[in-house]
PDB file of C-alpha atoms in Angstrom:
ATOM      1  CA  UNK V  21      77.435  97.765 116.677  1.00  0.00           C
ATOM      2  CA  UNK V  22      80.087  97.454 119.452  1.00  0.00           C
ATOM      3  CA  UNK V  23      83.651  98.972 117.998  1.00  0.00           C
ATOM      4  CA  UNK V  24      86.884  97.918 119.446  1.00  0.00           C
ATOM      5  CA  UNK V  25      89.919 100.041 119.279  1.00  0.00           C
ATOM      6  CA  UNK V  26      93.405  98.818 118.951  1.00  0.00           C
ATOM      7  CA  UNK V  27      96.133 101.130 119.131  1.00  0.00           C
ATOM      8  CA  UNK V  28      99.697 100.335 117.804  1.00  0.00           C
ATOM      9  CA  UNK V  29     102.867 102.428 118.216  1.00  0.00           C
ATOM     10  CA  UNK V  30     106.443 101.635 116.859  1.00  0.00           C
ATOM     11  CA  UNK V  31     108.887 100.642 119.557  1.00  0.00           C
ATOM     12  CA  UNK V  32     109.962 103.632 121.622  1.00  0.00           C
ATOM     13  CA  UNK V  33     113.770 102.796 121.080  1.00  0.00           C
ATOM     14  CA  UNK V  34     113.389 102.416 117.415  1.00  0.00           C
ATOM     15  CA  UNK V  35     113.568 105.592 114.896  1.00  0.00           C
ATOM     16  CA  UNK V  36     110.270 106.764 113.709  1.00  0.00           C
ATOM     17  CA  UNK V  37     110.737 108.268 110.319  1.00  0.00           C
ATOM     18  CA  UNK V  38     107.419 109.317 109.669  1.00  0.00           C
ATOM     19  CA  UNK V  39     107.029 110.983 113.176  1.00  0.00           C
ATOM     20  CA  UNK V  40     110.506 112.692 112.435  1.00  0.00           C
ATOM     21  CA  UNK V  41     109.464 113.928 108.995  1.00  0.00           C
ATOM     22  CA  UNK V  42     106.371 115.098 110.663  1.00  0.00           C
ATOM     23  CA  UNK V  43     108.136 116.859 113.700  1.00  0.00           C
ATOM     24  CA  UNK V  44     110.464 118.592 110.903  1.00  0.00           C
ATOM     25  CA  UNK V  45     107.410 119.910 109.070  1.00  0.00           C
ATOM     26  CA  UNK V  46     105.907 121.481 112.268  1.00  0.00           C
ATOM     27  CA  UNK V  47     109.260 123.334 113.019  1.00  0.00           C
ATOM     28  CA  UNK V  48     108.908 124.729 109.627  1.00  0.00           C
ATOM     29  CA  UNK V  49     105.814 125.966 110.143  1.00  0.00           C
ATOM     30  CA  UNK V  50     107.131 127.537 113.413  1.00  0.00           C
ATOM     31  CA  UNK V  51     105.578 125.272 115.778  1.00  0.00           C
ATOM     32  CA  UNK V  52     108.886 124.697 117.463  1.00  0.00           C
ATOM     33  CA  UNK V  53     107.433 123.674 120.924  1.00  0.00           C
ATOM     34  CA  UNK V  54     107.112 120.436 119.942  1.00  0.00           C
ATOM     35  CA  UNK V  55     109.946 118.539 120.704  1.00  0.00           C
ATOM     36  CA  UNK V  56     108.815 114.967 119.276  1.00  0.00           C
ATOM     37  CA  UNK V  57     106.354 113.608 117.412  1.00  0.00           C
ATOM     38  CA  UNK V  58     105.596 109.814 116.938  1.00  0.00           C
ATOM     39  CA  UNK V  59     103.364 108.092 114.534  1.00  0.00           C
ATOM     40  CA  UNK V  60     100.927 105.249 115.221  1.00  0.00           C
ATOM     41  CA  UNK V  61      98.214 103.477 114.355  1.00  0.00           C
ATOM     42  CA  UNK V  62      94.574 102.917 115.583  1.00  0.00           C
ATOM     43  CA  UNK V  63      92.599 100.187 114.354  1.00  0.00           C
ATOM     44  CA  UNK V  64      88.461 100.124 114.889  1.00  0.00           C
ATOM     45  CA  UNK V  65      87.071  96.626 114.695  1.00  0.00           C
ATOM     46  CA  UNK V  66      83.498  96.385 114.708  1.00  0.00           C
ATOM     47  CA  UNK V  67      81.702  93.150 115.840  1.00  0.00           C
ATOM     48  CA  UNK V  68      78.304  92.145 115.336  1.00  0.00           C
ATOM     49  CA  UNK V  69      76.431  91.020 118.663  1.00  0.00           C
ATOM     50  CA  UNK V  70      77.830  91.171 122.126  1.00  0.00           C
ATOM     51  CA  UNK V  71      81.599  91.110 123.196  1.00  0.00           C
ATOM     52  CA  UNK V  72      82.094  87.703 124.336  1.00  0.00           C
ATOM     53  CA  UNK V  73      85.299  86.468 126.115  1.00  0.00           C
ATOM     54  CA  UNK V  74      85.993  84.461 122.848  1.00  0.00           C
ATOM     55  CA  UNK V  75      85.888  87.941 120.941  1.00  0.00           C
ATOM     56  CA  UNK V  76      88.196  89.326 123.473  1.00  0.00           C
ATOM     57  CA  UNK V  77      90.535  86.563 123.022  1.00  0.00           C
ATOM     58  CA  UNK V  78      90.487  87.022 119.275  1.00  0.00           C
ATOM     59  CA  UNK V  79      91.025  90.589 119.507  1.00  0.00           C
ATOM     60  CA  UNK V  80      93.980  89.954 122.028  1.00  0.00           C
ATOM     61  CA  UNK V  81      95.504  87.536 119.537  1.00  0.00           C
ATOM     62  CA  UNK V  82      95.200  89.527 116.373  1.00  0.00           C
ATOM     63  CA  UNK V  83      96.221  92.710 117.818  1.00  0.00           C
ATOM     64  CA  UNK V  84      99.510  90.908 119.076  1.00  0.00           C
ATOM     65  CA  UNK V  85     100.001  88.724 115.998  1.00  0.00           C
ATOM     66  CA  UNK V  86      98.176  90.487 112.882  1.00  0.00           C
ATOM     67  CA  UNK V  87      97.692  94.178 113.727  1.00  0.00           C
ATOM     68  CA  UNK V  88     101.358  94.597 115.189  1.00  0.00           C
ATOM     69  CA  UNK V  89     104.794  92.932 114.726  1.00  0.00           C
ATOM     70  CA  UNK V  90     106.360  92.497 118.039  1.00  0.00           C
ATOM     71  CA  UNK V  91     109.768  92.951 116.495  1.00  0.00           C
ATOM     72  CA  UNK V  92     109.056  96.710 115.701  1.00  0.00           C
ATOM     73  CA  UNK V  93     105.769  97.801 117.154  1.00  0.00           C
ATOM     74  CA  UNK V  94     104.039  97.472 120.709  1.00  0.00           C
ATOM     75  CA  UNK V  95     100.266  97.323 120.955  1.00  0.00           C
ATOM     76  CA  UNK V  96      99.929 100.204 123.568  1.00  0.00           C
ATOM     77  CA  UNK V  97      96.042  99.975 124.268  1.00  0.00           C
ATOM     78  CA  UNK V  98      92.978  98.092 123.532  1.00  0.00           C
ATOM     79  CA  UNK V  99      89.697  99.729 124.126  1.00  0.00           C
ATOM     80  CA  UNK V 100      86.301  98.360 124.621  1.00  0.00           C
ATOM     81  CA  UNK V 101      82.973 100.115 124.247  1.00  0.00           C
ATOM     82  CA  UNK V 102      81.474 101.736 127.454  1.00  0.00           C
ATOM     83  CA  UNK V 103      79.956  99.167 129.585  1.00  0.00           C
ATOM     84  CA  UNK V 104      81.947  96.194 128.257  1.00  0.00           C
ATOM     85  CA  UNK V 105      85.184  96.638 130.092  1.00  0.00           C
TER      86      UNK V 105
ATOM     87  CA  UNK N  24     114.544  72.350  87.860  1.00  0.00           C
ATOM     88  CA  UNK N  25     111.377  73.939  88.446  1.00  0.00           C
ATOM     89  CA  UNK N  26     111.364  77.136  90.162  1.00  0.00           C
ATOM     90  CA  UNK N  27     108.022  78.818  91.402  1.00  0.00           C
ATOM     91  CA  UNK N  28     107.817  82.514  91.672  1.00  0.00           C
ATOM     92  CA  UNK N  29     104.812  83.490  93.807  1.00  0.00           C
ATOM     93  CA  UNK N  30     102.679  86.436  92.403  1.00  0.00           C
ATOM     94  CA  UNK N  31     100.990  88.641  95.045  1.00  0.00           C
ATOM     95  CA  UNK N  32      98.532  91.786  94.251  1.00  0.00           C
ATOM     96  CA  UNK N  33     101.384  94.393  93.855  1.00  0.00           C
ATOM     97  CA  UNK N  34     103.957  92.073  93.177  1.00  0.00           C
ATOM     98  CA  UNK N  35     106.030  94.208  90.423  1.00  0.00           C
ATOM     99  CA  UNK N  36     109.212  91.963  89.807  1.00  0.00           C
ATOM    100  CA  UNK N  37     107.859  88.208  89.402  1.00  0.00           C
ATOM    101  CA  UNK N  38     108.342  88.649  85.498  1.00  0.00           C
ATOM    102  CA  UNK N  39     111.819  89.455  86.297  1.00  0.00           C
ATOM    103  CA  UNK N  40     112.474  86.732  88.544  1.00  0.00           C
ATOM    104  CA  UNK N  41     111.194  84.365  86.064  1.00  0.00           C
ATOM    105  CA  UNK N  42     113.024  85.511  83.351  1.00  0.00           C
ATOM    106  CA  UNK N  43     116.370  85.036  85.673  1.00  0.00           C
ATOM    107  CA  UNK N  44     115.138  81.688  86.407  1.00  0.00           C
ATOM    108  CA  UNK N  45     114.841  80.910  82.631  1.00  0.00           C
ATOM    109  CA  UNK N  46     118.238  82.528  81.806  1.00  0.00           C
ATOM    110  CA  UNK N  47     120.022  80.024  84.093  1.00  0.00           C
ATOM    111  CA  UNK N  48     118.293  77.220  82.466  1.00  0.00           C
ATOM    112  CA  UNK N  49     115.655  76.389  84.783  1.00  0.00           C
ATOM    113  CA  UNK N  50     111.813  76.485  84.377  1.00  0.00           C
ATOM    114  CA  UNK N  51     110.087  79.262  85.892  1.00  0.00           C
ATOM    115  CA  UNK N  52     106.675  78.464  87.458  1.00  0.00           C
ATOM    116  CA  UNK N  53     104.099  81.064  88.129  1.00  0.00           C
ATOM    117  CA  UNK N  54     102.414  80.454  91.588  1.00  0.00           C
ATOM    118  CA  UNK N  55      99.458  82.441  92.632  1.00  0.00           C
ATOM    119  CA  UNK N  56      98.908  84.094  96.326  1.00  0.00           C
ATOM    120  CA  UNK N  57      95.382  82.836  96.683  1.00  0.00           C
ATOM    121  CA  UNK N  58      96.152  79.311  95.787  1.00  0.00           C
ATOM    122  CA  UNK N  59      97.056  76.307  98.018  1.00  0.00           C
ATOM    123  CA  UNK N  60      99.145  75.113  95.012  1.00  0.00           C
ATOM    124  CA  UNK N  61     103.089  74.873  94.888  1.00  0.00           C
ATOM    125  CA  UNK N  62     102.779  73.113  91.685  1.00  0.00           C
ATOM    126  CA  UNK N  63     105.433  70.722  92.669  1.00  0.00           C
ATOM    127  CA  UNK N  64     108.386  72.918  92.193  1.00  0.00           C
ATOM    128  CA  UNK N  65     111.694  72.553  93.872  1.00  0.00           C
ATOM    129  CA  UNK N  66     112.559  76.040  94.890  1.00  0.00           C
ATOM    130  CA  UNK N  67     110.446  79.314  95.508  1.00  0.00           C
ATOM    131  CA  UNK N  68     111.168  83.114  94.956  1.00  0.00           C
ATOM    132  CA  UNK N  69     109.020  85.710  96.676  1.00  0.00           C
ATOM    133  CA  UNK N  70     109.577  88.613  94.162  1.00  0.00           C
ATOM    134  CA  UNK N  71     109.803  92.217  94.995  1.00  0.00           C
ATOM    135  CA  UNK N  72     107.087  95.104  94.636  1.00  0.00           C
ATOM    136  CA  UNK N  73     104.350  96.347  97.059  1.00  0.00           C
ATOM    137  CA  UNK N  74     102.063  93.214  97.871  1.00  0.00           C
ATOM    138  CA  UNK N  75      98.816  94.385  99.054  1.00  0.00           C
ATOM    139  CA  UNK N  76      99.886  97.951  98.676  1.00  0.00           C
ATOM    140  CA  UNK N  77     102.149  97.238 101.647  1.00  0.00           C
ATOM    141  CA  UNK N  78      99.072  98.076 103.692  1.00  0.00           C
ATOM    142  CA  UNK N  79      99.395  97.399 107.515  1.00  0.00           C
ATOM    143  CA  UNK N  80     103.269  96.678 107.174  1.00  0.00           C
ATOM    144  CA  UNK N  81     105.403  96.007 104.291  1.00  0.00           C
ATOM    145  CA  UNK N  82     104.743  92.387 103.500  1.00  0.00           C
ATOM    146  CA  UNK N  83     102.635  91.316 106.474  1.00  0.00           C
ATOM    147  CA  UNK N  84      99.245  90.677 104.560  1.00  0.00           C
ATOM    148  CA  UNK N  85     101.189  88.459 101.994  1.00  0.00           C
ATOM    149  CA  UNK N  86     102.637  86.635 104.936  1.00  0.00           C
ATOM    150  CA  UNK N  87      99.360  85.640 105.921  1.00  0.00           C
ATOM    151  CA  UNK N  88      97.969  84.873 102.310  1.00  0.00           C
ATOM    152  CA  UNK N  89      96.727  81.515 101.170  1.00  0.00           C
ATOM    153  CA  UNK N  90      99.993  80.401  99.575  1.00  0.00           C
ATOM    154  CA  UNK N  91     102.297  81.055 102.305  1.00  0.00           C
ATOM    155  CA  UNK N  92     101.042  78.435 104.513  1.00  0.00           C
ATOM    156  CA  UNK N  93     102.368  75.877 101.895  1.00  0.00           C
ATOM    157  CA  UNK N  94     105.494  77.868 101.337  1.00  0.00           C
ATOM    158  CA  UNK N  95     106.317  78.194 105.431  1.00  0.00           C
ATOM    159  CA  UNK N  96     105.801  74.403 105.288  1.00  0.00           C
ATOM    160  CA  UNK N  97     108.082  73.574 102.254  1.00  0.00           C
ATOM    161  CA  UNK N  98     110.850  76.161 103.782  1.00  0.00           C
ATOM    162  CA  UNK N  99     110.774  74.248 107.003  1.00  0.00           C
ATOM    163  CA  UNK N 100     111.105  70.956 105.242  1.00  0.00           C
ATOM    164  CA  UNK N 101     114.142  72.409 103.457  1.00  0.00           C
ATOM    165  CA  UNK N 102     113.085  73.698 100.239  1.00  0.00           C
ATOM    166  CA  UNK N 103     115.161  76.664  98.745  1.00  0.00           C
ATOM    167  CA  UNK N 104     113.427  80.202  99.408  1.00  0.00           C
ATOM    168  CA  UNK N 105     114.743  83.319  98.022  1.00  0.00           C
ATOM    169  CA  UNK N 106     113.092  86.542  99.471  1.00  0.00           C
ATOM    170  CA  UNK N 107     113.845  89.627  97.253  1.00  0.00           C
ATOM    171  CA  UNK N 108     113.210  93.161  98.697  1.00  0.00           C
ATOM    172  CA  UNK N 109     109.407  92.989  99.277  1.00  0.00           C
ATOM    173  CA  UNK N 110     109.960  88.996  99.358  1.00  0.00           C
ATOM    174  CA  UNK N 111     112.580  89.524 102.314  1.00  0.00           C
ATOM    175  CA  UNK N 112     109.869  91.740 104.150  1.00  0.00           C
ATOM    176  CA  UNK N 113     107.319  88.793 103.629  1.00  0.00           C
ATOM    177  CA  UNK N 114     109.719  86.265 104.839  1.00  0.00           C
ATOM    178  CA  UNK N 115     110.444  88.445 108.048  1.00  0.00           C
ATOM    179  CA  UNK N 116     106.631  88.957 108.417  1.00  0.00           C
ATOM    180  CA  UNK N 117     106.008  85.132 108.355  1.00  0.00           C
ATOM    181  CA  UNK N 118     108.848  84.596 110.826  1.00  0.00           C
ATOM    182  CA  UNK N 119     110.820  82.441 108.373  1.00  0.00           C
ATOM    183  CA  UNK N 120     113.831  84.840 109.182  1.00  0.00           C
ATOM    184  CA  UNK N 121     114.272  86.930 112.311  1.00  0.00           C
ATOM    185  CA  UNK N 122     114.008  90.699 112.571  1.00  0.00           C
ATOM    186  CA  UNK N 123     111.813  93.440 110.803  1.00  0.00           C
ATOM    187  CA  UNK N 124     112.296  96.095 108.208  1.00  0.00           C
ATOM    188  CA  UNK N 125     111.458  99.364 108.639  1.00  0.00           C
ATOM    189  CA  UNK N 126     110.947 102.577 106.657  1.00  0.00           C
ATOM    190  CA  UNK N 127     114.500 104.018 105.492  1.00  0.00           C
ATOM    191  CA  UNK N 128     116.173 106.216 108.010  1.00  0.00           C
ATOM    192  CA  UNK N 129     116.736 108.817 105.150  1.00  0.00           C
ATOM    193  CA  UNK N 130     112.662 108.887 104.890  1.00  0.00           C
ATOM    194  CA  UNK N 131     113.011 108.383 100.925  1.00  0.00           C
ATOM    195  CA  UNK N 132     112.812 105.737  98.650  1.00  0.00           C
ATOM    196  CA  UNK N 133     116.203 104.590  97.491  1.00  0.00           C
ATOM    197  CA  UNK N 134     117.226 103.643  94.084  1.00  0.00           C
ATOM    198  CA  UNK N 135     121.177 102.928  93.097  1.00  0.00           C
ATOM    199  CA  UNK N 136     123.496 100.176  92.197  1.00  0.00           C
ATOM    200  CA  UNK N 137     124.495  99.066  95.476  1.00  0.00           C
ATOM    201  CA  UNK N 138     127.665  97.196  96.237  1.00  0.00           C
ATOM    202  CA  UNK N 139     127.350  94.410  98.693  1.00  0.00           C
ATOM    203  CA  UNK N 140     129.888  91.727 100.377  1.00  0.00           C
ATOM    204  CA  UNK N 141     128.640  88.251 100.305  1.00  0.00           C
ATOM    205  CA  UNK N 142     129.261  87.236 103.789  1.00  0.00           C
ATOM    206  CA  UNK N 143     128.057  83.844 103.607  1.00  0.00           C
ATOM    207  CA  UNK N 144     128.524  81.524 100.513  1.00  0.00           C
ATOM    208  CA  UNK N 145     127.651  78.217 102.049  1.00  0.00           C
ATOM    209  CA  UNK N 146     123.706  79.011 101.476  1.00  0.00           C
ATOM    210  CA  UNK N 147     121.369  77.455  98.780  1.00  0.00           C
ATOM    211  CA  UNK N 148     121.418  80.853  97.096  1.00  0.00           C
ATOM    212  CA  UNK N 149     124.933  81.945  97.356  1.00  0.00           C
ATOM    213  CA  UNK N 150     127.466  78.841  96.851  1.00  0.00           C
ATOM    214  CA  UNK N 151     128.198  79.944  93.339  1.00  0.00           C
ATOM    215  CA  UNK N 152     130.007  83.092  94.866  1.00  0.00           C
ATOM    216  CA  UNK N 153     133.439  83.248  96.348  1.00  0.00           C
ATOM    217  CA  UNK N 154     133.449  83.884 100.351  1.00  0.00           C
ATOM    218  CA  UNK N 155     133.709  87.646 100.853  1.00  0.00           C
ATOM    219  CA  UNK N 156     132.926  88.283  97.233  1.00  0.00           C
ATOM    220  CA  UNK N 157     132.136  91.984  96.442  1.00  0.00           C
ATOM    221  CA  UNK N 158     129.390  92.377  93.819  1.00  0.00           C
ATOM    222  CA  UNK N 159     127.009  95.064  92.663  1.00  0.00           C
ATOM    223  CA  UNK N 160     123.243  94.822  91.982  1.00  0.00           C
ATOM    224  CA  UNK N 161     120.060  97.289  92.091  1.00  0.00           C
ATOM    225  CA  UNK N 162     118.497  98.349  95.352  1.00  0.00           C
ATOM    226  CA  UNK N 163     115.237  99.923  95.433  1.00  0.00           C
ATOM    227  CA  UNK N 164     112.827 100.367  98.402  1.00  0.00           C
ATOM    228  CA  UNK N 165     111.175 102.467 100.708  1.00  0.00           C
ATOM    229  CA  UNK N 166     111.227  99.911 103.607  1.00  0.00           C
ATOM    230  CA  UNK N 167     114.722  98.361 103.909  1.00  0.00           C
ATOM    231  CA  UNK N 168     115.850  99.579 107.369  1.00  0.00           C
ATOM    232  CA  UNK N 169     116.970  95.877 108.733  1.00  0.00           C
ATOM    233  CA  UNK N 170     116.553  95.785 112.595  1.00  0.00           C
ATOM    234  CA  UNK N 171     116.439  93.230 114.973  1.00  0.00           C
ATOM    235  CA  UNK N 172     117.093  93.102 119.173  1.00  0.00           C
ATOM    236  CA  UNK N 173     120.500  92.990 120.477  1.00  0.00           C
ATOM    237  CA  UNK N 174     120.131  89.371 121.076  1.00  0.00           C
ATOM    238  CA  UNK N 175     118.952  88.349 117.756  1.00  0.00           C
ATOM    239  CA  UNK N 176     121.893  90.610 116.198  1.00  0.00           C
ATOM    240  CA  UNK N 177     124.214  88.730 118.264  1.00  0.00           C
ATOM    241  CA  UNK N 178     123.112  85.483 117.169  1.00  0.00           C
ATOM    242  CA  UNK N 179     123.030  86.443 113.435  1.00  0.00           C
ATOM    243  CA  UNK N 180     126.771  87.590 113.597  1.00  0.00           C
ATOM    244  CA  UNK N 181     127.992  84.882 115.944  1.00  0.00           C
ATOM    245  CA  UNK N 182     126.537  82.036 113.734  1.00  0.00           C
ATOM    246  CA  UNK N 183     127.223  83.722 110.411  1.00  0.00           C
ATOM    247  CA  UNK N 184     123.692  84.019 109.560  1.00  0.00           C
ATOM    248  CA  UNK N 185     124.234  87.916 108.030  1.00  0.00           C
ATOM    249  CA  UNK N 186     124.690  86.774 104.280  1.00  0.00           C
ATOM    250  CA  UNK N 187     125.167  90.157 102.795  1.00  0.00           C
ATOM    251  CA  UNK N 188     126.393  93.225 103.986  1.00  0.00           C
ATOM    252  CA  UNK N 189     126.326  96.901 102.358  1.00  0.00           C
ATOM    253  CA  UNK N 190     129.490  98.631 101.254  1.00  0.00           C
ATOM    254  CA  UNK N 191     130.434 102.135 100.459  1.00  0.00           C
ATOM    255  CA  UNK N 192     126.990 103.639 101.701  1.00  0.00           C
ATOM    256  CA  UNK N 193     124.301 102.069 104.133  1.00  0.00           C
ATOM    257  CA  UNK N 194     121.295 103.140 101.965  1.00  0.00           C
ATOM    258  CA  UNK N 195     118.494 102.494 104.632  1.00  0.00           C
ATOM    259  CA  UNK N 196     119.770 102.689 108.208  1.00  0.00           C
ATOM    260  CA  UNK N 197     120.097  98.939 108.457  1.00  0.00           C
ATOM    261  CA  UNK N 198     121.573  97.655 111.523  1.00  0.00           C
ATOM    262  CA  UNK N 199     125.228  96.573 111.039  1.00  0.00           C
ATOM    263  CA  UNK N 200     125.040  97.275 107.283  1.00  0.00           C
ATOM    264  CA  UNK N 201     122.754  94.077 107.105  1.00  0.00           C
ATOM    265  CA  UNK N 202     121.776  93.853 103.338  1.00  0.00           C
ATOM    266  CA  UNK N 203     120.340  90.210 103.883  1.00  0.00           C
ATOM    267  CA  UNK N 204     120.313  87.233 106.108  1.00  0.00           C
ATOM    268  CA  UNK N 205     119.872  83.495 105.903  1.00  0.00           C
ATOM    269  CA  UNK N 206     118.310  80.815 108.242  1.00  0.00           C
ATOM    270  CA  UNK N 207     120.395  78.432 109.882  1.00  0.00           C
ATOM    271  CA  UNK N 208     119.747  75.861 107.575  1.00  0.00           C
ATOM    272  CA  UNK N 209     120.825  78.079 104.591  1.00  0.00           C
ATOM    273  CA  UNK N 210     117.640  77.265 102.512  1.00  0.00           C
ATOM    274  CA  UNK N 211     115.776  80.353 103.412  1.00  0.00           C
ATOM    275  CA  UNK N 212     117.693  83.834 102.044  1.00  0.00           C
ATOM    276  CA  UNK N 213     116.219  87.362 102.115  1.00  0.00           C
ATOM    277  CA  UNK N 214     117.716  90.787 101.010  1.00  0.00           C
ATOM    278  CA  UNK N 215     116.784  94.139  99.742  1.00  0.00           C
ATOM    279  CA  UNK N 216     118.623  94.619  96.793  1.00  0.00           C
ATOM    280  CA  UNK N 217     117.609  92.670  93.592  1.00  0.00           C
ATOM    281  CA  UNK N 218     119.778  90.137  91.883  1.00  0.00           C
ATOM    282  CA  UNK N 219     117.078  89.322  89.445  1.00  0.00           C
ATOM    283  CA  UNK N 220     117.883  93.036  87.916  1.00  0.00           C
ATOM    284  CA  UNK N 221     121.282  91.957  87.256  1.00  0.00           C
ATOM    285  CA  UNK N 222     121.260  88.878  85.069  1.00  0.00           C
ATOM    286  CA  UNK N 223     121.113  90.084  81.360  1.00  0.00           C
ATOM    287  CA  UNK N 224     123.676  92.365  79.419  1.00  0.00           C
ATOM    288  CA  UNK N 225     122.101  95.639  78.689  1.00  0.00           C
ATOM    289  CA  UNK N 226     119.901  95.670  81.537  1.00  0.00           C
ATOM    290  CA  UNK N 227     121.924  95.302  84.549  1.00  0.00           C
ATOM    291  CA  UNK N 228     123.681  97.865  86.854  1.00  0.00           C
ATOM    292  CA  UNK N 229     126.383 100.056  85.191  1.00  0.00           C
ATOM    293  CA  UNK N 230     129.561  98.026  84.267  1.00  0.00           C
ATOM    294  CA  UNK N 231     132.950  98.990  83.777  1.00  0.00           C
ATOM    295  CA  UNK N 232     133.412  98.025  80.249  1.00  0.00           C
ATOM    296  CA  UNK N 233     129.919  98.536  78.764  1.00  0.00           C
ATOM    297  CA  UNK N 234     126.847 100.522  80.130  1.00  0.00           C
ATOM    298  CA  UNK N 235     124.308  98.196  82.163  1.00  0.00           C
ATOM    299  CA  UNK N 236     126.343  95.164  81.801  1.00  0.00           C
ATOM    300  CA  UNK N 237     126.373  94.096  85.315  1.00  0.00           C
ATOM    301  CA  UNK N 238     125.698  90.324  85.725  1.00  0.00           C
ATOM    302  CA  UNK N 239     126.529  90.069  89.633  1.00  0.00           C
ATOM    303  CA  UNK N 240     122.811  88.582  90.152  1.00  0.00           C
ATOM    304  CA  UNK N 241     123.329  85.569  88.192  1.00  0.00           C
ATOM    305  CA  UNK N 242     124.942  83.433  90.990  1.00  0.00           C
ATOM    306  CA  UNK N 243     122.061  83.397  93.146  1.00  0.00           C
ATOM    307  CA  UNK N 244     120.024  81.481  90.385  1.00  0.00           C
ATOM    308  CA  UNK N 245     122.765  79.349  89.370  1.00  0.00           C
ATOM    309  CA  UNK N 246     123.655  78.132  93.099  1.00  0.00           C
ATOM    310  CA  UNK N 247     120.298  76.878  93.606  1.00  0.00           C
ATOM    311  CA  UNK N 248     120.441  75.227  89.969  1.00  0.00           C
ATOM    312  CA  UNK N 249     123.643  73.347  90.657  1.00  0.00           C
ATOM    313  CA  UNK N 250     122.877  72.528  94.268  1.00  0.00           C
ATOM    314  CA  UNK N 251     119.974  70.819  92.707  1.00  0.00           C
ATOM    315  CA  UNK N 252     121.562  69.145  89.944  1.00  0.00           C
ATOM    316  CA  UNK N 253     124.249  67.940  92.336  1.00  0.00           C
ATOM    317  CA  UNK N 254     122.019  66.540  94.464  1.00  0.00           C
TER     318      UNK N 254
END
């Protein structure tokens, strides 16, 4: 069954406390070459049957209105399976 | 007056909110997230806690739970709605209030007796406060950083929609020290600190004279009751 991937990131201009904490941990491990860490979300949506225009429309809608909050996050990518572009 | 308190999976302070309603002489009505029934209440409280484990985003799944359809409808028709902590997060996720709430900038859960200033005493939930009154009520959250874009912030400040502001300490990195806001109509109010934990002697924030004697949360609940009685 095809799986569609939606990627959501906190807005670039906002403080990302989780990324900041992770970056601090890396520094403590001596991995100081990493100057920034940002932490986002990856959603895998599995559908039954072919990816129709209706499915694409639904994915676009829920990515924008459910999986992300446009006040604090951006949908940075939606990946469809090979051959479904 | 009958005041509904919605229980979501993971709500923690629903019973406390019901108790606060009882203390000011109104009737608390338990509402359930999976129902489409407001049971004829006159006002609604969305309580604190971690609805749906705060999965996805704090308050996000609760905002699209069945009962929120009726809550949003009632709020748009003018019914008083108070969102406390997680309830505030539900209100911004359901777009009844603008902006968003993100992880505290200190990256830690914060619990403290928090001094705040009542910036707007003309809402359904603040009319029993004096303008600019400074109060202390408990604060306890992980995702309390209020943010909004520059345009929204300007509108909130310009139109007096900032209802509460943190004093002494900004505990979570909220922009402009915003602790709570109201909609234009004044019926929908959301804040991170917890008025329902400051309504009963012995169980509130530390008081000057006696231990845990702070009662600064009471006017939230008396406000909505007295406006209902006078309506």
